[in-house]
XYZ file of C-alpha atoms in Angstrom:
561
model
C 0.000 0.000 0.000
C 2.743 2.460 0.892
C 4.821 1.510 -2.141
C 1.873 2.388 -4.411
C 1.810 5.900 -2.965
C 4.934 7.398 -4.469
C 5.338 10.268 -1.996
C 5.873 8.095 1.112
C 9.219 7.762 2.809
C 10.737 4.526 4.070
C 8.523 2.771 6.619
C 10.508 2.279 9.872
C 7.946 1.216 12.514
C 4.359 -0.001 12.743
C 1.772 -1.111 15.324
C -1.763 -2.472 14.980
C -4.644 -2.353 17.502
C -7.035 -5.273 16.953
C -10.106 -3.942 18.790
C -10.253 -0.557 17.079
C -8.717 -1.762 13.744
C -6.158 1.040 14.053
C -2.880 0.848 12.128
C -0.131 3.299 13.147
C 2.885 3.624 10.855
C 6.092 5.606 11.402
C 8.539 6.761 8.729
C 12.185 7.751 8.353
C 11.206 11.414 7.926
C 9.592 11.566 11.403
C 6.026 11.468 10.027
C 3.415 9.047 11.355
C 0.028 8.017 9.926
C -3.128 6.609 11.471
C -5.204 4.372 9.223
C -8.431 2.523 9.831
C -8.340 -1.004 8.441
C -9.400 -2.878 6.344
C -10.284 0.086 4.068
C -7.093 2.045 4.760
C -8.980 5.252 5.593
C -6.440 7.898 6.679
C -7.568 9.267 10.067
C -4.676 11.709 10.354
C -0.956 12.174 9.803
C 1.539 14.293 11.703
C 5.271 15.017 11.812
C 6.783 14.694 15.295
C 10.445 15.346 14.415
C 12.872 15.254 11.517
C 14.404 11.973 12.752
C 13.252 8.447 11.971
C 10.616 6.918 14.232
C 12.246 3.825 15.749
C 9.343 2.223 17.604
C 5.582 2.529 18.129
C 3.260 1.069 20.761
C -0.503 1.430 21.366
C -2.084 1.116 24.819
C -4.796 -1.500 25.531
C -7.759 0.863 25.000
C -6.300 2.201 21.752
C -6.466 5.867 22.899
C -2.779 6.556 23.472
C 0.083 5.936 21.060
C 3.744 5.995 22.179
C 6.546 6.882 19.746
C 10.296 6.467 20.241
C 12.886 8.359 18.163
C 16.307 6.883 18.936
C 18.222 9.595 17.036
C 17.055 12.319 19.436
C 16.433 10.121 22.475
C 12.805 11.217 22.269
C 9.695 9.629 23.797
C 6.201 10.927 22.961
C 2.761 9.738 24.040
C 0.030 11.051 21.769
C -3.741 10.971 22.338
C -5.025 10.773 18.795
C -8.717 11.585 19.429
C -8.036 14.940 21.113
C -4.842 15.378 19.066
C -2.735 16.322 22.105
C 0.482 15.219 23.843
C 0.101 13.213 27.059
C 3.864 12.991 27.626
C 6.919 14.477 25.951
C 10.425 13.527 27.092
C 13.819 13.921 25.456
C 17.232 12.874 26.732
C 20.660 14.103 25.650
C 21.213 12.924 22.100
C 24.958 12.631 22.655
C 26.543 11.144 25.730
C 26.122 12.780 29.125
C 29.361 14.064 30.599
C 28.591 15.341 34.074
C 25.978 15.263 36.831
C 25.251 16.779 40.244
C 22.637 16.229 42.961
C 20.681 19.081 44.527
C 21.400 19.484 48.294
C 18.102 17.762 49.231
C 18.618 14.898 46.743
C 15.293 15.647 44.967
C 16.835 16.743 41.645
C 19.747 15.815 39.407
C 21.315 18.133 36.837
C 23.157 16.635 33.836
C 25.310 18.180 31.126
C 25.923 16.582 27.736
C 28.109 16.807 24.668
C 25.055 18.199 22.841
C 25.448 21.462 24.840
C 22.255 20.926 26.831
C 21.797 21.184 30.600
C 18.874 19.120 31.901
C 17.299 18.948 35.357
C 15.619 15.666 36.370
C 13.264 14.755 39.201
C 14.731 11.732 41.043
C 11.377 10.339 42.201
C 9.522 10.560 38.847
C 12.651 10.106 36.652
C 11.385 12.849 34.324
C 13.309 15.828 32.969
C 11.334 18.990 33.757
C 13.569 21.724 32.339
C 16.212 21.926 29.594
C 18.620 24.853 29.131
C 20.023 25.214 25.609
C 22.127 28.408 25.901
C 25.545 26.713 25.434
C 26.937 26.538 21.891
C 29.296 23.618 22.549
C 29.632 20.544 24.761
C 28.990 20.961 28.493
C 31.947 19.642 30.534
C 30.786 20.143 34.147
C 27.622 20.964 36.112
C 26.926 21.688 39.783
C 24.275 23.008 42.183
C 24.888 25.825 44.670
C 24.268 25.095 48.364
C 20.789 26.702 48.224
C 19.652 24.248 45.540
C 18.008 26.991 43.444
C 20.936 27.753 41.130
C 22.567 25.420 38.599
C 26.010 26.206 37.161
C 27.486 24.731 33.986
C 30.882 25.031 32.267
C 31.346 24.487 28.555
C 33.918 24.280 25.771
C 32.257 27.382 24.249
C 34.238 29.505 26.752
C 31.372 30.350 29.119
C 30.211 29.338 32.583
C 26.468 29.920 32.948
C 24.234 30.205 36.027
C 20.583 29.168 35.728
C 17.758 30.092 38.094
C 15.439 27.191 38.957
C 12.628 29.526 40.077
C 12.196 31.338 36.779
C 14.079 28.880 34.523
C 16.409 31.482 33.025
C 20.126 32.029 32.453
C 20.755 34.981 34.826
C 24.606 35.076 34.784
C 27.230 34.333 32.169
C 30.874 34.218 33.266
C 33.639 34.583 30.655
C 37.425 34.902 30.639
C 39.413 37.846 29.148
C 40.754 35.587 26.390
C 38.451 32.805 25.097
C 39.172 29.549 26.966
C 37.720 26.063 26.842
C 36.509 25.253 30.368
C 37.011 21.633 31.392
C 35.951 21.667 35.063
C 33.923 23.678 37.531
C 33.513 24.181 41.307
C 31.461 26.444 43.557
C 32.264 27.145 47.214
C 29.942 26.178 50.091
C 28.508 29.718 50.362
C 27.615 29.742 46.640
C 29.407 33.088 46.223
C 32.685 32.040 44.540
C 32.699 30.250 41.166
C 35.882 28.620 39.825
C 36.501 27.045 36.408
C 39.624 25.393 34.982
C 40.828 25.838 31.429
C 42.220 23.062 29.258
C 44.046 25.295 26.779
C 45.539 28.156 28.845
C 46.226 25.995 31.993
C 44.669 28.718 34.197
C 41.910 28.765 36.832
C 39.388 31.612 36.679
C 37.598 32.880 39.802
C 34.336 34.900 39.577
C 31.896 36.470 42.026
C 28.383 35.037 41.737
C 26.870 38.273 43.072
C 28.405 40.687 40.578
C 29.478 38.329 37.775
C 32.939 39.978 37.805
C 36.210 38.119 37.291
C 38.019 38.306 40.644
C 41.255 36.471 39.902
C 43.161 34.262 37.469
C 45.278 31.551 39.108
C 48.330 30.539 37.097
C 50.900 27.926 38.088
C 49.878 24.674 36.449
C 51.869 23.532 33.400
C 49.191 21.295 31.892
C 45.408 21.309 31.274
C 43.311 21.599 34.468
C 41.394 18.319 34.808
C 39.434 18.804 38.048
C 38.544 21.368 40.740
C 37.096 20.871 44.223
C 36.335 23.315 47.050
C 36.878 22.184 50.634
C 33.345 22.046 52.149
C 34.586 23.383 55.525
C 37.432 25.782 54.658
C 38.188 28.427 52.041
C 40.567 26.143 50.134
C 40.393 25.155 46.465
C 42.111 21.985 45.182
C 43.061 21.841 41.502
C 44.292 18.785 39.599
C 46.269 18.939 36.378
C 47.936 16.803 33.752
C 51.265 18.260 34.960
C 51.246 15.525 37.708
C 50.420 17.950 40.543
C 47.526 18.890 42.802
C 47.652 22.482 44.044
C 45.810 23.834 47.093
C 44.898 27.524 46.880
C 44.013 29.555 49.985
C 41.125 31.931 49.285
C 41.700 34.007 52.444
C 45.400 34.498 51.654
C 44.853 36.235 48.243
C 44.630 32.842 46.485
C 48.261 31.950 47.190
C 49.348 28.344 46.651
C 49.159 26.797 50.078
C 50.554 23.404 49.082
C 51.597 21.454 45.975
C 51.175 17.670 46.065
C 53.432 15.827 43.585
C 52.007 12.667 41.938
C 53.620 9.901 39.890
C 51.247 10.337 36.991
C 48.862 12.811 35.298
C 46.068 13.697 37.740
C 42.553 13.159 36.384
C 40.226 13.895 39.291
C 40.302 15.296 42.831
C 37.594 15.194 45.556
C 37.319 16.355 49.179
C 35.728 14.214 51.872
C 32.418 15.792 53.098
C 34.085 16.821 56.392
C 36.935 18.489 54.445
C 39.706 16.610 56.276
C 40.815 14.259 53.493
C 41.522 14.590 49.795
C 41.164 11.762 47.246
C 43.144 11.917 43.999
C 42.843 9.606 40.966
C 45.719 9.506 38.474
C 46.377 8.105 35.010
C 48.288 5.101 36.437
C 45.004 3.720 37.872
C 45.809 4.625 41.488
C 43.542 6.425 43.947
C 45.606 8.129 46.659
C 44.335 9.684 49.889
C 45.965 12.757 51.438
C 45.917 14.649 54.704
C 46.117 17.960 52.847
C 46.776 20.055 55.975
C 50.148 18.340 56.473
C 50.684 17.270 52.818
C 50.987 13.598 53.895
C 49.717 10.646 51.887
C 47.533 8.477 54.158
C 46.714 5.586 51.790
C 46.323 4.341 48.232
C 44.165 1.944 46.232
C 45.426 0.125 43.136
C 42.288 0.145 41.026
C 43.387 -0.916 37.544
C 42.385 -4.560 37.878
C 38.957 -3.683 39.245
C 38.130 -1.783 36.049
C 38.464 -5.149 34.246
C 37.309 -5.053 30.623
C 36.934 -7.613 27.884
C 39.172 -7.546 24.836
C 38.192 -5.096 22.124
C 37.617 -6.343 18.598
C 40.672 -4.577 17.214
C 42.993 -5.093 20.186
C 46.225 -6.935 19.475
C 46.940 -7.473 23.170
C 45.019 -9.388 25.826
C 42.481 -7.764 28.130
C 44.841 -8.301 31.057
C 47.601 -6.340 29.317
C 45.145 -3.640 28.199
C 44.001 -3.190 31.833
C 47.418 -1.735 32.643
C 46.433 1.417 30.757
C 43.067 1.833 32.503
C 42.319 4.471 35.126
C 39.477 6.070 37.072
C 38.191 9.320 35.600
C 35.550 10.162 38.211
C 35.491 9.966 42.039
C 32.971 10.755 44.751
C 32.882 10.212 48.525
C 29.775 8.725 50.124
C 27.748 11.069 52.365
C 29.368 9.644 55.528
C 32.883 9.816 54.019
C 33.627 6.150 54.784
C 33.425 4.898 51.188
C 34.504 6.212 47.823
C 32.784 5.625 44.486
C 34.972 5.382 41.356
C 34.251 4.923 37.646
C 36.055 5.223 34.328
C 36.401 3.710 30.894
C 34.790 0.443 31.967
C 31.440 -1.234 32.525
C 32.121 -1.358 36.283
C 31.610 1.222 39.029
C 33.576 0.339 42.170
C 32.878 1.213 45.807
C 35.904 1.112 48.098
C 36.171 1.333 51.874
C 38.555 4.246 52.458
C 39.882 3.142 55.857
C 40.529 -0.500 54.909
C 41.369 0.373 51.268
C 39.466 -2.649 49.962
C 36.893 -3.124 47.227
C 33.442 -3.473 48.842
C 31.280 -3.887 45.750
C 31.384 -3.686 41.970
C 28.331 -2.581 40.002
C 28.059 -3.779 36.399
C 26.279 -0.956 34.614
C 25.544 -2.782 31.358
C 25.224 -6.209 29.794
C 24.851 -4.763 26.300
C 26.966 -6.954 24.032
C 26.638 -4.617 21.037
C 29.148 -2.334 22.801
C 32.869 -2.903 22.311
C 34.976 -4.813 24.882
C 31.927 -6.375 26.534
C 32.185 -9.935 25.266
C 34.824 -12.240 26.688
C 35.476 -15.422 24.727
C 38.158 -17.731 25.955
C 40.469 -19.498 23.549
C 43.239 -21.723 24.763
C 46.423 -21.652 22.709
C 48.852 -24.539 22.776
C 52.441 -23.508 22.225
C 55.437 -25.849 22.366
C 58.400 -24.382 24.187
C 61.501 -26.653 24.254
C 59.272 -29.677 23.682
C 56.964 -28.781 26.603
C 53.280 -28.051 25.929
C 52.207 -24.733 27.427
C 48.650 -23.346 27.392
C 48.001 -19.644 27.160
C 44.612 -18.026 27.786
C 43.662 -15.437 25.200
C 40.481 -13.386 25.133
C 39.217 -13.342 21.586
C 35.912 -13.680 19.751
C 36.070 -17.198 18.352
C 33.351 -16.529 15.782
C 35.491 -13.933 14.016
C 38.710 -15.940 13.910
C 39.921 -17.254 10.555
C 43.220 -18.780 9.477
C 44.258 -15.269 8.395
C 43.500 -13.669 11.790
C 40.552 -11.767 13.183
C 37.832 -10.663 10.774
C 37.344 -7.540 12.907
C 40.708 -6.257 11.693
C 39.537 -6.350 8.069
C 37.931 -3.039 7.171
C 34.974 -3.717 4.884
C 34.964 -0.111 3.703
C 34.227 0.759 0.090
C 37.655 0.557 -1.470
C 39.421 2.850 0.975
C 36.531 5.329 1.296
C 36.905 6.554 4.907
C 33.196 7.485 5.188
C 32.274 3.777 5.022
C 34.149 2.881 8.197
C 32.074 1.480 11.045
C 32.978 1.270 14.694
C 31.417 -0.111 17.846
C 30.667 2.365 20.636
C 32.610 1.686 23.809
C 31.063 1.745 27.267
C 32.245 4.361 29.743
C 31.223 6.032 32.995
C 31.787 9.781 32.729
C 30.634 10.903 36.195
C 29.469 9.383 39.503
C 27.851 11.256 42.406
C 26.505 10.215 45.809
C 23.174 11.657 46.919
C 23.578 14.039 49.926
C 21.034 11.894 51.805
C 23.362 8.882 51.502
C 20.500 6.676 50.268
C 21.395 6.565 46.554
C 24.022 7.356 43.937
C 23.903 8.191 40.232
C 26.166 7.742 37.225
C 26.204 9.270 33.746
C 27.210 6.564 31.282
C 26.974 5.689 27.615
C 23.808 3.810 28.669
C 22.212 7.002 30.036
C 21.688 8.373 33.542
C 21.582 5.488 36.038
C 20.288 5.708 39.611
C 21.076 3.111 42.283
C 19.072 3.353 45.507
C 18.637 1.606 48.845
C 14.951 2.587 48.874
C 12.607 0.717 46.586
C 9.764 2.963 45.534
C 7.240 0.137 45.542
C 4.947 -0.618 48.459
C 4.374 -4.368 48.611
C 2.135 -5.689 51.377
C 2.571 -9.465 51.687
C 0.536 -9.918 54.888
C -2.772 -9.383 53.150
C -2.656 -12.798 51.594
C -4.075 -15.546 53.768
C -4.379 -14.832 57.527
C -7.864 -14.580 59.034
C -7.774 -11.342 60.950
C -9.652 -11.763 64.237
C -8.832 -10.622 67.814
C -8.221 -14.228 68.907
C -5.844 -14.775 65.985
C -4.005 -11.580 66.890
C -3.532 -12.753 70.490
C -2.368 -16.135 69.210
C 0.200 -14.500 66.898
C 1.334 -12.310 69.781
C 1.864 -15.326 72.060
C 4.079 -16.854 69.312
C 6.182 -13.644 69.459
C 5.449 -12.747 65.817
C 5.209 -9.075 66.708
C 5.326 -7.527 63.210
C 2.514 -9.776 61.925
C 0.447 -9.032 65.060
C 0.853 -5.240 64.573
C -0.177 -5.463 60.921
C -3.231 -7.572 61.812
C -4.216 -5.136 64.569
C -4.076 -2.227 62.102
C -6.235 -4.270 59.710
C -8.942 -4.504 62.358
C -8.277 -0.871 63.285
C -9.429 -1.135 66.890
C -7.474 1.381 68.934
C -7.474 -0.632 72.186
C -6.195 -3.741 70.398
C -3.448 -1.783 68.564
C -2.310 -0.336 71.915
C -2.292 -3.792 73.517
C -0.181 -5.286 70.713
C 2.350 -2.424 70.662
C 2.775 -2.429 74.419
C 3.337 -6.202 74.356
C 6.476 -5.751 72.228
C 9.631 -5.808 74.438
C 11.685 -2.608 74.083
C 14.685 -4.682 72.920
C 12.629 -5.942 69.931
C 11.414 -2.499 68.780
C 14.355 -2.025 66.380
C 13.775 -5.375 64.648
C 9.999 -4.850 64.386
C 10.414 -1.324 62.936
C 12.871 -2.521 60.276
C 10.559 -5.352 59.153
C 7.375 -3.273 59.137
C 5.926 -2.709 55.615
C 6.013 0.933 54.452
C 2.230 1.076 54.357
C 1.988 0.570 58.120
C 4.845 2.911 59.097
C 2.633 5.963 58.553
C -0.303 4.299 60.342
C 1.908 3.474 63.316
C 3.306 7.030 63.456
C -0.245 8.417 63.411
C -1.151 6.080 66.277
C 1.962 7.118 68.267
C 1.145 10.816 67.761
C -2.248 10.317 69.385
C -0.851 7.978 72.083
C 1.676 10.588 73.295
C -1.227 12.745 74.449
C -2.692 10.125 76.800
C -0.189 7.332 77.534
C 1.983 7.154 80.636
C 4.573 5.021 78.720
C 6.308 8.077 77.322
C 9.845 6.697 76.965
C 8.583 3.452 75.405
C 6.644 5.343 72.741
C 9.576 7.704 72.156
C 11.770 4.646 71.412
C 9.173 3.567 68.817
C 9.020 7.023 67.223
C 12.823 7.360 67.161
C 13.411 3.947 65.545
C 10.660 4.466 62.949
C 11.973 7.875 61.907
C 15.604 6.715 61.780
C 14.724 3.734 59.571
C 11.934 5.163 57.391
C 12.273 8.955 57.671
C 14.018 9.360 54.328
C 11.325 7.417 52.461
C 8.537 9.358 54.168
C 10.220 12.644 53.234
C 10.449 11.797 49.534
C 6.776 10.822 49.491
């Protein structure tokens, strides 16, 4: 049917709804059509973008149609009867480079190579504002301590401040000579903004209030890779490819307070939340910890082997050898300062214990085998050395091996035409950040913005299933010391006297255990009951223990809801 109509573009996606006989078709030009079958009556057609429509889905009633455009990272839900958008979301269409949490952990700001700055809601996972003022890739983003201002640095030579009340760019900071800014930091008061340059090797300091350039710090002999303000003192740490970390004292006219010499190019620097320790990641794969007050190294972590990658298609050396060139490119302390989160050019994000200097956990951020260096195929080679058989493990893709070597090394391009080359994207983690609440962390990766949390957003209530809820059953459960089940059953019956009896039957030593195993649904009910019980009960300390344990264990979840 579409081939008969000469003016149609290539068909790229289609979906059919049986009940309403609705056929939705999407095309390479970004146009979609709605037809009624079997007569092929055109209901309407619309262009949603200039990129190809990659996928289409219709909901069960046939009212809403969802479209995905992979080129722009776009998701649209369209109600065709009223001809209106139900939902419109778009991600960064190049990779994300940087992220930052707001001080209350409710929002995340991300910056991408497409020059966009996006602010996301952590509970709904939706982007609610996009700033497009930058003309080149964004390299760093951060929130001020108030949480109402977002700052971003870019390769276009500007640092911009955005207001989250009015959604506008209210300050633009520039340098006397155009510079490409590679990193950004703002002090704890939100008054001093610092950005590092990758071409002039200088650090620029501005006043947020006036927008004026206050100072230019020179001294590094290589591109500035990272900046970090001490949360407790007026000290700025700067890392550079010249193998040094410099500490600048704001109160002493920005003089260099200390210079820490490293063995390798420094990629990232981060202060512990209490400001007493400095973590530094270098090109040799090491994370070193420093007491910056006395310029003494307090520990180090050898992280190269934890980054562990498979062998790339075109690699001529094994994965184990290639790991020697791997390093961490992003670091972040946990909210309590006891752990450090590290990521780099690898599918793994590692969490280390700082004190013990050991790997606590590794998170695998992707299992996507269409990315390079993800697959690990093991081939055993038999080599005779002085008549002795020796076996060597190699990591190669067996399916691509021929007697002439790996097929991946053969470029199937059109007779040397460079535009025909194809390559596989490689997985990488560009930035990791811990939430200030300490309950979650986020990473910007080639797979998108990933959030890992200790709190599951779902409320599942398993006790509803099969117990007959009667007062006698509640007393029976209580006598068997199944306190949590008894409390839940008592709330089901909702008799105040019975609830009080059950709660007061729980020994004070068991309160902690009962609170931690209580379903979320009943936490609020129990808090409501406690609030009323405080007015009348003589067991004040006992009820205070309950309230304290409940708020310590579930307070964060209650706040986000």
